[in-house]
Amino acid sequence: MATVMSLVNRRILSSAMGQKYVAYSSAAKAGVRAGQALPEKVKIVEVGPRDGLQNEKTIVPTETKIHLIDMLSATGLPVIEATSFVSPKWVPQMADQVEVMKGIGRKPGVSYPVLTPNLKGFQAALKAGASEVAIFGAASELFSKKNINCSVEESLQRFEVIMKAAKEAGVPVRGYVSCVLGCPYEGKVAPEKVAHVAKRLYSMGCYEISLGDTIGVGTPGSMIEMLEAVSKEVPVNALAVHCHDTYGQALANILIALQMGISVVDSSVAGLGGCPYAQGASGNVATEDVVYMLHGLGIQTGVDLSKLMDAGAYICRTLNRKTSSKVAQANCKL
Amino acid sequence: MGNVPTTVKHCLSYEQLIQDYPWLKRWLQEEKTITGHEYPDFVKIVEVGPRDGLQNEKEIVPTGVKIQLIDMLSGTGLPVIEATSFVSSKWVPQMADHSDVLRGIQRAPHVRYPVLTPNMQGFKDAVAAGATEVAVFGSASETFSKKNINCSIDESMLRFEEVINTAKEQQIPVRGYVSCALGCPHEGHIEPSKVSEVAKKLYAMGCYEISLGDTIGVGTPGSMLKMLQSVMEEVPAHALAVHCHDTYGQALPNILTALQMGVCVVDSAVAGLGGCPYAQGSSGNVSTEDVLYMLHGMGIETGVNLAKVIEAGDFICNALRRETNSKVAQATGRTL
């Protein structure tokens, strides 16, 4: 009954949305629609060294992290999320944040954002040489409370403090919204809630908002619904998608996002990082698989796929695990 | 679904609710809120696990297990289940028990059980064993045709013509497959015009449906779009199906593209059975579970019960002593 009530409420809220099914037309028109308005270029934000490794059980030595980032820097990736200035008490994998930041070779033209959950983390990041940071909000109250121990509103207020400091320091800030297509505690998440949080982060001054399907439950259906709501509040060229492949839906979701005008995609080399909410399941979508799809669509990324696969092979050897990238799996035997 | 977090069940159970109470969707007028693209109302899933899937598994599966798998699949709502292949057991030992399988399964009403028949001999054996629908397998690549079935594309078409004509006389529908539609392990790139040529021939000969197969999974939405645009000039969309392999992880976006083009029949294999003989250790067929999850999430009806397919997938993976290739099954805690 609760489901029915929420469906009814959604219906009232989204009366503009209910487009009736129209009989589909000839192949030529359908072809145009299927390939419509794809971006010429897509910026890939590589989150393997941070989001990926953060969700791997094995603690990775600092030198390995540095070597991975250096290998990724040589692939043509424009953005590589290097580490997280979160307390090592909470995330032991990121305890060597300062050494990593200081140890990597920074390729000109490549950005190395780091996560900064609070002002303290921001200040430490700046001191370690960070020139871009990221903040992490949630579209779900329960997730916010369980993950960062405060409500969504409280977290946004914390971020305002960071934004002020970042503006003064001339440091760009990227905003993340997690649980955009579902929450491990709340279940379905209202697109309007996602739009609200995205709007707040954008108005505060985040140059880009990455919308994360944290548990990978989204499908092209829920992705479109959510993007429609968010793009009413934030211009589409300031949006990115961060899809998890836990239910195998990531590439389909990314394709839909591209068709909606999104041209920034987060992914993780070798699909590093499992899902803490579905034991044994995968998490981040593999950068190799994303690049394969984009190149097949004639979309430029600037990324060298074979160098990327080398980086993936390296980190998997070190972690003693199999790659989660299907492209890597298919190629290694050739 | 034992250890699925209740909140995820909530996401999945919405689909279940709609399945159990179809009037609910109409009452709420929730149909097709996916703006900007038009999708079919209903997609027919052709389950190829017991044939294409098992055929590419190394372990020889006992007849009893094959029959039990098909019977479990028959209880899921799947409208078409490819049961076996009447190919010579010399070439495909896994399918040596074809007659026993076809005779042993319990045929659910409203479910079709096509079988592969590469030639007249196979067709006769299939009919003798009770087949009521058959399939023939052409290729868009000359080299693949020669290496796979030992003859050129034109020669294979002559063979199929014989099968199709005989089938027509006996009122047995024939489904046509075109393999290597998006690339060939030997020739590499395949021209879309070649795919449409073969598809057109099969359709003109009398196949009621043409399944376009990305045999080595190299296709992407880019090549899928171009190929379908070409084929749709010769064969109407309603007579087309896509058979995508997930070897490069591209199957679901490729299927999505096909749906946007008006295709409404999708081949898939429970648990993603069947590896790729051309990329050792890699996956082959896309998993039925993952396809269903996507379709249901888009509000597209299939008539299939996802939870029951997951159960059938569990069963066969246990029997094969292998892990599932389905991400949905993995996420819902169904691994060994």
XYZ file of C-alpha atoms in Angstrom:
670
model
C 0.000 0.000 0.000
C 2.885 2.320 0.796
C 4.226 1.683 -2.680
C 0.881 2.565 -4.208
C 0.709 5.782 -2.188
C 4.195 6.791 -3.225
C 3.324 6.047 -6.842
C 0.247 8.222 -6.557
C 2.272 11.024 -4.982
C 4.874 10.771 -7.697
C 2.170 10.970 -10.293
C 0.802 14.180 -8.786
C 4.267 15.685 -8.543
C 5.288 14.851 -12.054
C 2.176 15.540 -14.071
C 4.262 17.211 -16.746
C 6.204 14.034 -17.280
C 3.696 11.442 -18.318
C 4.345 11.304 -22.024
C 2.099 8.815 -23.659
C 3.544 6.041 -25.739
C 3.623 6.906 -29.406
C 3.790 4.237 -32.044
C 7.305 4.135 -33.303
C 8.150 5.192 -36.798
C 10.329 4.040 -39.661
C 13.914 2.902 -39.426
C 15.370 6.185 -40.711
C 13.677 8.281 -38.045
C 14.412 5.709 -35.389
C 18.024 5.630 -36.471
C 18.315 9.378 -36.065
C 16.749 9.189 -32.635
C 18.910 6.345 -31.447
C 22.078 8.154 -32.459
C 20.806 11.576 -31.637
C 22.916 14.429 -30.389
C 25.763 12.440 -28.867
C 28.608 14.629 -27.638
C 31.699 14.755 -29.877
C 33.971 14.557 -26.858
C 33.570 13.008 -23.463
C 35.725 13.823 -20.472
C 36.561 10.717 -18.448
C 37.121 11.260 -14.739
C 39.250 8.361 -13.530
C 38.325 7.472 -9.938
C 40.236 4.192 -9.627
C 43.026 5.430 -7.336
C 40.480 6.888 -4.918
C 36.964 5.439 -5.189
C 38.354 2.189 -6.585
C 41.100 1.512 -4.089
C 38.976 2.808 -1.204
C 36.639 -0.118 -1.780
C 39.316 -2.759 -2.165
C 40.028 -4.917 0.861
C 43.795 -5.171 0.391
C 45.715 -2.151 1.710
C 47.842 -0.961 -1.183
C 51.384 0.330 -0.516
C 51.982 4.023 -1.219
C 54.511 3.323 -3.998
C 51.952 1.154 -5.790
C 49.354 3.898 -5.614
C 51.861 6.407 -6.964
C 52.950 4.101 -9.765
C 49.307 3.447 -10.731
C 48.553 7.158 -10.892
C 51.705 7.780 -12.930
C 50.725 5.041 -15.394
C 47.222 6.538 -15.655
C 48.735 9.985 -16.231
C 50.379 8.597 -19.377
C 47.123 7.289 -20.894
C 45.631 10.634 -21.848
C 43.057 10.669 -19.064
C 42.307 14.329 -18.327
C 41.248 13.908 -14.677
C 42.562 11.418 -12.124
C 41.104 11.444 -8.631
C 44.251 10.886 -6.612
C 43.286 10.369 -2.981
C 41.000 11.399 -0.159
C 41.753 13.696 2.771
C 39.468 11.840 5.086
C 40.500 10.662 8.554
C 42.553 7.423 8.315
C 40.459 6.194 11.218
C 37.515 5.944 8.833
C 39.325 5.012 5.626
C 42.671 3.334 6.344
C 43.323 2.839 2.623
C 43.674 6.618 2.238
C 45.964 7.110 5.253
C 48.929 7.893 2.982
C 47.072 10.772 1.350
C 49.886 13.311 1.782
C 52.657 11.021 0.522
C 50.598 10.053 -2.520
C 49.836 13.671 -3.324
C 53.456 14.662 -2.990
C 54.809 11.537 -4.718
C 52.916 11.527 -8.007
C 54.310 13.030 -11.186
C 51.798 15.685 -12.247
C 51.360 15.676 -15.975
C 50.630 19.105 -17.418
C 47.044 19.412 -18.537
C 45.891 16.659 -16.172
C 43.840 17.465 -13.112
C 44.313 15.553 -9.810
C 41.310 16.308 -7.588
C 41.166 14.980 -4.031
C 38.244 14.418 -1.717
C 37.880 16.815 1.197
C 34.960 15.966 3.505
C 35.523 18.959 5.818
C 37.604 22.093 6.341
C 40.369 20.212 8.113
C 40.701 17.832 5.167
C 40.647 20.809 2.796
C 43.446 22.563 4.605
C 45.546 19.388 4.708
C 44.932 18.863 1.003
C 46.022 22.372 0.123
C 49.142 21.971 2.224
C 49.954 18.721 0.391
C 49.720 20.540 -2.923
C 46.169 19.837 -4.095
C 44.910 22.171 -6.800
C 41.367 20.792 -7.041
C 39.065 19.245 -4.473
C 35.791 17.378 -4.316
C 32.940 17.251 -1.822
C 30.454 14.433 -1.350
C 26.753 14.991 -0.652
C 23.954 12.401 -0.625
C 20.428 12.431 -1.964
C 19.346 10.151 0.861
C 19.045 11.240 4.494
C 19.702 7.803 5.916
C 22.762 7.316 3.735
C 24.118 10.696 4.766
C 23.658 9.854 8.458
C 25.235 6.416 8.161
C 28.048 7.463 5.865
C 29.161 10.837 7.206
C 27.223 10.972 10.462
C 25.059 13.978 9.737
C 21.930 15.011 7.847
C 22.021 16.160 4.216
C 21.392 19.767 5.293
C 24.154 19.650 7.894
C 26.572 18.267 5.303
C 25.666 21.056 2.867
C 26.419 23.603 5.553
C 29.801 21.986 6.150
C 30.453 22.241 2.446
C 29.622 25.945 2.383
C 32.575 26.437 4.717
C 34.861 24.525 2.356
C 33.501 26.405 -0.665
C 34.335 29.729 0.938
C 37.883 28.625 1.691
C 38.286 27.135 -1.781
C 37.107 30.336 -3.451
C 39.607 32.336 -1.457
C 42.366 29.918 -2.427
C 41.232 29.864 -6.064
C 40.721 26.090 -5.950
C 37.920 24.583 -8.088
C 35.495 22.244 -6.335
C 33.625 19.276 -7.798
C 30.419 18.184 -6.094
C 29.239 14.568 -5.835
C 25.702 13.431 -5.104
C 25.459 9.819 -4.065
C 22.431 7.477 -4.087
C 20.883 9.262 -7.071
C 19.091 6.179 -8.370
C 18.574 4.249 -5.147
C 19.792 3.955 -1.565
C 20.820 0.814 0.297
C 18.770 2.013 3.300
C 15.918 4.043 1.851
C 15.336 2.168 -1.398
C 13.893 4.457 -4.062
C 15.164 8.036 -4.060
C 12.976 10.832 -5.409
C 14.495 12.587 -8.460
C 13.417 15.892 -6.899
C 15.606 15.211 -3.884
C 18.582 14.583 -6.171
C 17.820 17.795 -8.042
C 17.616 19.719 -4.764
C 21.021 18.563 -3.546
C 22.613 19.040 -6.991
C 21.211 22.569 -7.178
C 22.540 23.449 -3.739
C 26.020 22.221 -4.587
C 26.000 24.042 -7.924
C 24.761 27.306 -6.399
C 27.453 27.071 -3.750
C 30.026 27.150 -6.498
C 30.846 23.585 -7.519
C 31.862 23.715 -11.174
C 30.590 20.209 -11.865
C 28.137 17.848 -10.176
C 28.762 14.120 -10.448
C 25.581 12.096 -10.012
C 26.364 8.702 -8.496
C 24.353 5.517 -8.744
C 26.029 4.323 -5.580
C 24.555 0.815 -5.465
C 24.192 0.362 -9.218
C 20.447 -0.323 -9.094
C 19.594 2.281 -11.727
C 18.371 1.462 -15.225
C 17.907 3.655 -18.291
C 14.365 4.212 -16.985
C 15.347 5.680 -13.619
C 18.400 7.427 -15.112
C 16.276 9.444 -17.534
C 13.768 10.354 -14.840
C 16.502 11.560 -12.536
C 18.417 13.483 -15.212
C 15.258 15.213 -16.352
C 14.671 16.470 -12.818
C 18.283 17.520 -12.247
C 18.776 19.212 -15.606
C 15.933 21.577 -14.716
C 18.124 22.913 -11.900
C 21.691 22.461 -13.136
C 22.843 23.020 -16.731
C 23.620 19.729 -18.411
C 27.169 20.767 -19.298
C 27.919 20.945 -15.579
C 26.739 17.393 -14.959
C 28.584 14.086 -14.851
C 27.419 10.516 -14.260
C 29.118 8.098 -11.883
C 27.584 4.711 -12.596
C 28.176 1.505 -10.704
C 27.960 -1.766 -12.556
C 26.640 -3.880 -9.684
C 23.592 -4.960 -11.718
C 25.341 -4.758 -15.086
C 23.467 -1.567 -16.028
C 26.312 0.953 -16.081
C 27.067 1.189 -19.787
C 23.389 1.301 -20.736
C 22.886 4.063 -18.138
C 25.897 5.978 -19.451
C 24.601 5.721 -23.030
C 21.277 7.210 -21.967
C 23.068 9.998 -20.101
C 25.081 10.806 -23.246
C 21.855 10.948 -25.248
C 20.551 13.421 -22.673
C 23.550 15.695 -23.262
C 25.898 14.627 -20.472
C 29.537 14.609 -21.574
C 31.466 13.751 -18.416
C 31.700 10.160 -17.212
C 33.339 8.806 -14.065
C 34.863 5.342 -14.208
C 37.540 3.231 -12.575
C 40.424 1.413 -14.238
C 39.831 -2.349 -14.200
C 36.505 -1.646 -12.502
C 38.343 -1.358 -9.195
C 36.246 -1.191 -6.068
C 33.569 -3.654 -5.087
C 30.225 -2.784 -3.624
C 30.090 -2.646 0.156
C 26.306 -3.199 -0.010
C 26.273 -6.370 -2.122
C 29.014 -8.693 -1.040
C 31.084 -10.107 -3.849
C 29.431 -7.877 -6.403
C 31.197 -5.329 -8.570
C 31.096 -1.566 -8.044
C 32.536 1.104 -10.337
C 32.194 0.664 -14.066
C 35.489 -0.202 -15.760
C 37.165 2.673 -17.618
C 38.331 0.253 -20.338
C 34.752 -0.794 -21.092
C 33.534 2.809 -21.124
C 36.335 3.908 -23.458
C 35.650 0.931 -25.752
C 32.010 1.970 -26.047
C 32.768 5.675 -26.552
C 35.387 5.035 -29.209
C 32.990 2.635 -30.949
C 30.488 5.521 -31.033
C 33.103 7.772 -32.632
C 33.313 9.882 -29.489
C 36.731 11.282 -28.621
C 38.169 10.803 -25.161
C 41.865 11.410 -25.674
C 42.536 8.131 -23.901
C 44.865 5.411 -25.199
C 42.975 2.179 -24.482
C 45.977 -0.117 -24.597
C 47.940 2.028 -22.115
C 44.882 2.038 -19.925
C 44.745 -1.744 -20.037
C 48.413 -1.835 -19.019
C 47.592 0.249 -15.952
C 44.685 -2.053 -15.168
C 46.822 -5.149 -15.562
C 49.414 -3.628 -13.237
C 47.033 -2.839 -10.401
C 45.241 -6.186 -10.671
C 48.536 -8.054 -10.478
C 49.470 -6.064 -7.405
C 46.101 -6.566 -5.774
C 46.172 -10.211 -6.815
C 42.691 -9.979 -8.276
C 41.038 -10.433 -11.619
C 40.072 -7.384 -13.592
C 36.403 -6.425 -13.606
C 36.786 -5.028 -17.124
C 35.322 -7.230 -19.844
C 37.445 -5.557 -22.490
C 40.571 -6.391 -20.497
C 39.394 -9.982 -19.997
C 38.671 -10.425 -23.700
C 41.977 -8.953 -24.764
C 44.420 -10.570 -22.431
C 44.032 -13.908 -24.093
C 44.533 -12.715 -27.642
C 15.373 -13.899 -2.330
C 17.018 -14.551 1.013
C 19.855 -12.166 1.581
C 18.820 -9.323 -0.681
C 18.738 -6.101 1.343
C 15.120 -5.185 1.845
C 15.602 -1.792 0.268
C 16.882 -3.365 -2.937
C 13.927 -5.727 -2.821
C 11.849 -2.563 -2.672
C 13.352 -1.453 -5.986
C 12.831 -4.898 -7.493
C 9.422 -5.394 -5.907
C 7.963 -2.371 -7.702
C 8.476 -4.316 -10.908
C 6.946 -7.363 -9.246
C 3.939 -5.313 -8.161
C 3.400 -4.125 -11.703
C 3.741 -7.677 -13.007
C 1.222 -9.035 -10.527
C -1.241 -6.184 -11.014
C -0.952 -4.951 -14.604
C -4.032 -2.764 -14.131
C -2.082 -0.733 -11.588
C 0.258 0.625 -14.226
C -2.583 1.615 -16.501
C -4.479 3.165 -13.581
C -1.526 5.341 -12.727
C -0.807 6.050 -16.408
C 2.822 5.383 -15.787
C 3.496 4.059 -19.237
C 6.391 5.388 -21.220
C 7.624 8.249 -19.097
C 10.929 7.863 -20.893
C 11.053 11.095 -22.844
C 12.701 11.547 -26.167
C 12.847 7.906 -27.154
C 10.176 5.464 -28.076
C 10.436 1.965 -26.799
C 8.385 -1.157 -27.471
C 5.608 -1.894 -24.970
C 6.661 -5.488 -24.831
C 9.890 -7.296 -25.603
C 9.974 -10.990 -26.403
C 12.914 -12.745 -24.795
C 14.312 -15.739 -26.645
C 16.133 -17.844 -24.074
C 19.119 -19.560 -25.714
C 20.841 -20.878 -22.578
C 20.016 -24.561 -23.021
C 21.370 -24.524 -26.593
C 23.767 -21.663 -27.374
C 24.747 -21.426 -23.720
C 25.426 -25.073 -22.973
C 26.962 -25.614 -26.390
C 29.765 -23.260 -25.377
C 30.311 -24.722 -21.938
C 33.220 -27.122 -21.531
C 31.528 -29.522 -19.144
C 29.231 -32.065 -20.782
C 25.901 -31.701 -19.050
C 23.848 -34.861 -18.373
C 20.528 -35.111 -20.230
C 18.566 -35.078 -16.978
C 20.133 -31.756 -16.000
C 19.387 -30.205 -19.398
C 15.758 -31.317 -19.124
C 15.459 -29.965 -15.590
C 16.933 -26.631 -16.656
C 14.474 -26.303 -19.527
C 11.574 -27.284 -17.265
C 12.595 -24.651 -14.722
C 12.858 -22.051 -17.491
C 9.425 -23.110 -18.745
C 8.012 -21.999 -15.401
C 9.453 -18.461 -15.577
C 7.192 -16.970 -18.229
C 9.814 -17.029 -20.963
C 7.894 -17.307 -24.250
C 10.651 -19.005 -26.288
C 13.281 -21.472 -25.093
C 15.782 -22.832 -27.582
C 15.957 -26.425 -26.484
C 18.729 -28.141 -28.412
C 20.507 -28.526 -31.714
C 20.132 -31.295 -34.253
C 23.697 -31.031 -35.372
C 25.980 -34.026 -35.722
C 27.276 -35.133 -32.332
C 30.665 -35.479 -33.973
C 30.837 -31.665 -34.218
C 28.984 -30.697 -31.054
C 29.147 -33.492 -28.447
C 27.183 -31.360 -25.954
C 24.123 -31.657 -28.161
C 24.415 -35.414 -28.781
C 21.326 -36.079 -26.661
C 19.136 -33.775 -28.742
C 16.282 -36.252 -29.294
C 16.207 -37.323 -25.649
C 16.110 -33.721 -24.491
C 13.315 -32.747 -26.846
C 11.291 -35.779 -25.889
C 12.045 -35.461 -22.179
C 11.037 -31.833 -21.552
C 7.594 -30.879 -20.335
C 6.240 -28.466 -22.889
C 4.465 -25.587 -21.175
C 1.502 -24.194 -23.099
C 2.279 -20.807 -24.739
C 6.003 -21.571 -24.745
C 7.847 -22.413 -27.951
C 10.828 -24.722 -28.114
C 12.767 -24.119 -31.335
C 15.737 -26.330 -32.195
C 18.639 -25.755 -34.525
C 18.620 -27.726 -37.776
C 21.686 -27.080 -39.910
C 20.575 -29.349 -42.763
C 17.863 -31.729 -43.985
C 19.162 -34.630 -41.922
C 18.972 -32.539 -38.795
C 15.533 -31.284 -39.761
C 14.164 -34.789 -40.250
C 15.589 -35.943 -36.930
C 14.134 -32.873 -35.245
C 10.647 -33.493 -36.636
C 10.870 -37.170 -35.689
C 11.702 -36.105 -32.135
C 8.661 -33.802 -32.033
C 10.077 -30.384 -32.973
C 7.446 -27.756 -33.778
C 9.830 -24.935 -34.657
C 13.328 -24.906 -36.093
C 16.168 -22.465 -36.705
C 18.848 -22.107 -39.357
C 22.187 -20.373 -38.907
C 23.702 -18.237 -41.639
C 26.731 -15.977 -41.443
C 27.610 -12.522 -42.717
C 31.252 -13.569 -43.040
C 32.475 -15.931 -45.739
C 35.481 -17.061 -43.735
C 33.380 -17.742 -40.651
C 30.888 -19.708 -42.738
C 33.648 -21.862 -44.208
C 35.329 -22.462 -40.874
C 32.141 -22.991 -38.904
C 29.940 -25.034 -41.237
C 32.392 -25.938 -43.953
C 30.731 -24.148 -46.858
C 30.321 -20.688 -48.384
C 27.409 -18.404 -47.502
C 25.694 -19.111 -50.836
C 26.042 -22.863 -50.365
C 24.609 -22.603 -46.875
C 21.650 -20.619 -48.232
C 20.885 -23.472 -50.643
C 20.942 -25.924 -47.762
C 18.633 -23.702 -45.731
C 16.268 -23.223 -48.651
C 15.705 -26.969 -48.663
C 15.031 -26.990 -44.938
C 12.749 -23.962 -45.112
C 10.713 -25.323 -48.029
C 10.203 -28.648 -46.299
C 9.340 -26.857 -43.074
C 6.765 -24.743 -44.923
C 5.052 -27.884 -46.200
C 4.819 -29.155 -42.641
C 3.788 -25.762 -41.274
C 6.824 -25.560 -39.080
C 8.014 -21.968 -38.551
C 11.706 -21.278 -39.177
C 13.837 -18.654 -37.455
C 16.951 -17.411 -39.223
C 20.190 -16.394 -37.526
C 22.905 -14.223 -39.007
C 26.160 -14.558 -37.140
C 29.116 -12.119 -37.178
C 26.711 -9.214 -37.690
C 29.060 -6.738 -36.008
C 32.438 -8.347 -36.589
C 34.168 -11.623 -37.400
C 37.001 -13.347 -35.518
C 38.706 -14.043 -38.841
C 37.725 -11.150 -41.131
C 37.444 -8.375 -38.557
C 35.090 -5.634 -39.773
C 31.887 -6.779 -41.485
C 30.075 -4.449 -43.856
C 26.491 -3.724 -42.775
C 25.430 -4.302 -46.375
C 26.621 -7.896 -46.156
C 24.535 -8.448 -43.046
C 21.451 -7.020 -44.760
C 22.100 -9.186 -47.818
C 22.063 -12.375 -45.769
C 19.170 -11.230 -43.588
C 17.154 -10.347 -46.677
C 17.767 -13.753 -48.244
C 16.705 -15.626 -45.134
C 13.610 -13.475 -44.749
C 12.687 -13.826 -48.420
C 13.095 -17.613 -48.188
C 10.478 -17.671 -45.445
C 12.115 -17.232 -42.039
C 9.575 -15.476 -39.824
C 12.242 -13.765 -37.746
C 15.926 -12.943 -38.256
C 18.184 -12.875 -35.224
C 21.268 -10.695 -35.791
C 24.158 -12.014 -33.771
C 27.177 -10.120 -32.503
C 29.043 -13.395 -32.321
C 32.252 -12.126 -30.738
C 30.694 -9.255 -28.814
C 32.859 -6.584 -30.431
C 29.930 -4.387 -31.422
C 29.115 -1.077 -29.804
C 26.032 1.151 -30.047
C 27.824 2.851 -32.964
C 28.193 -0.288 -35.097
C 24.830 -1.671 -33.924
C 23.074 1.488 -35.157
C 24.741 1.373 -38.582
C 24.068 -2.325 -39.031
C 20.403 -2.057 -38.046
C 19.867 0.957 -40.310
C 21.147 -1.147 -43.192
C 19.186 -4.287 -42.336
C 15.961 -2.378 -41.713
C 15.987 -1.265 -45.328
C 15.466 -4.918 -46.260
C 13.696 -6.558 -43.324
C 10.916 -4.918 -41.257
C 11.813 -4.131 -37.642
C 9.111 -6.411 -36.261
C 10.824 -9.405 -37.855
C 14.213 -8.654 -36.312
C 15.890 -9.794 -33.119
C 19.280 -9.016 -31.607
C 21.577 -11.657 -30.177
C 24.285 -9.757 -28.347
C 27.363 -11.215 -26.735
C 28.795 -9.509 -23.713
C 32.431 -10.328 -24.355
C 33.394 -6.639 -24.279
C 30.660 -5.637 -21.846
C 28.680 -3.922 -24.636
C 25.611 -6.126 -24.768
C 23.177 -4.032 -22.746
C 23.933 -0.684 -24.444
C 23.747 -2.519 -27.792
C 20.364 -3.951 -26.871
C 19.209 -0.507 -25.721
C 20.204 0.909 -29.106
C 18.299 -1.864 -30.877
C 15.196 -1.114 -28.807
C 15.477 2.562 -29.737
C 15.575 1.446 -33.376
C 12.319 -0.462 -32.969
C 13.605 -4.014 -32.446
C 11.516 -5.831 -29.872
C 12.964 -9.330 -29.668
C 16.093 -10.026 -27.629
C 18.068 -13.256 -27.333
C 19.829 -13.962 -24.056
C 21.056 -16.874 -21.927
C 20.243 -17.603 -18.307
C 23.251 -16.909 -16.079
C 25.105 -15.729 -19.168
C 25.899 -19.335 -20.012
C 28.377 -19.979 -22.767
C 31.829 -18.529 -23.020
C 33.421 -17.191 -26.152
C 35.413 -19.710 -28.168
C 37.377 -16.821 -29.721
C 38.505 -15.085 -26.529
C 39.479 -17.710 -24.023
C 38.107 -17.193 -20.566
C 35.791 -14.444 -21.658
C 32.053 -14.340 -21.423
C 29.708 -14.897 -24.336
C 25.933 -14.593 -24.259
C 24.404 -11.713 -22.359
C 22.618 -12.829 -19.181
C 18.849 -13.064 -19.307
C 18.689 -11.787 -15.736
C 20.587 -8.603 -16.576
C 18.467 -7.991 -19.684
C 15.266 -8.451 -17.692
C 16.468 -6.104 -14.977
C 17.078 -3.396 -17.552
C 13.813 -3.923 -19.436
C 11.667 -4.020 -16.318
C 13.442 -0.939 -14.993
C 12.392 0.827 -18.191
C 8.779 -0.200 -17.753
C 8.959 -2.635 -20.673
C 6.964 -5.815 -20.171
C 8.389 -9.245 -20.879
C 6.047 -11.574 -19.023
C 9.057 -13.112 -17.321
C 9.544 -13.577 -13.588
C 13.109 -12.439 -12.817
C 13.335 -14.247 -9.477
C 12.462 -17.566 -11.124
C 15.091 -17.029 -13.829
C 17.659 -16.375 -11.100
C 16.658 -19.712 -9.531
C 17.106 -21.536 -12.831
C 20.490 -19.827 -13.194
C 21.501 -20.979 -9.707
C 20.536 -24.500 -10.580
C 22.567 -24.725 -13.777
C 25.601 -22.972 -12.280
C 25.605 -25.436 -9.407
C 25.371 -28.312 -11.877
C 28.186 -26.866 -13.996
C 30.212 -25.997 -10.888
C 30.730 -22.487 -12.167
C 29.859 -18.983 -11.136
C 27.103 -17.081 -12.815
C 27.969 -14.414 -15.395
C 24.892 -12.453 -14.434
C 25.617 -9.324 -12.413
C 22.055 -9.220 -11.143
C 22.391 -12.780 -9.839
C 25.769 -11.949 -8.263
C 24.381 -8.828 -6.592
C 21.405 -10.659 -5.168
C 23.794 -13.099 -3.538
C 23.283 -16.057 -5.786
C 26.878 -17.016 -6.352
C 28.150 -20.423 -5.256
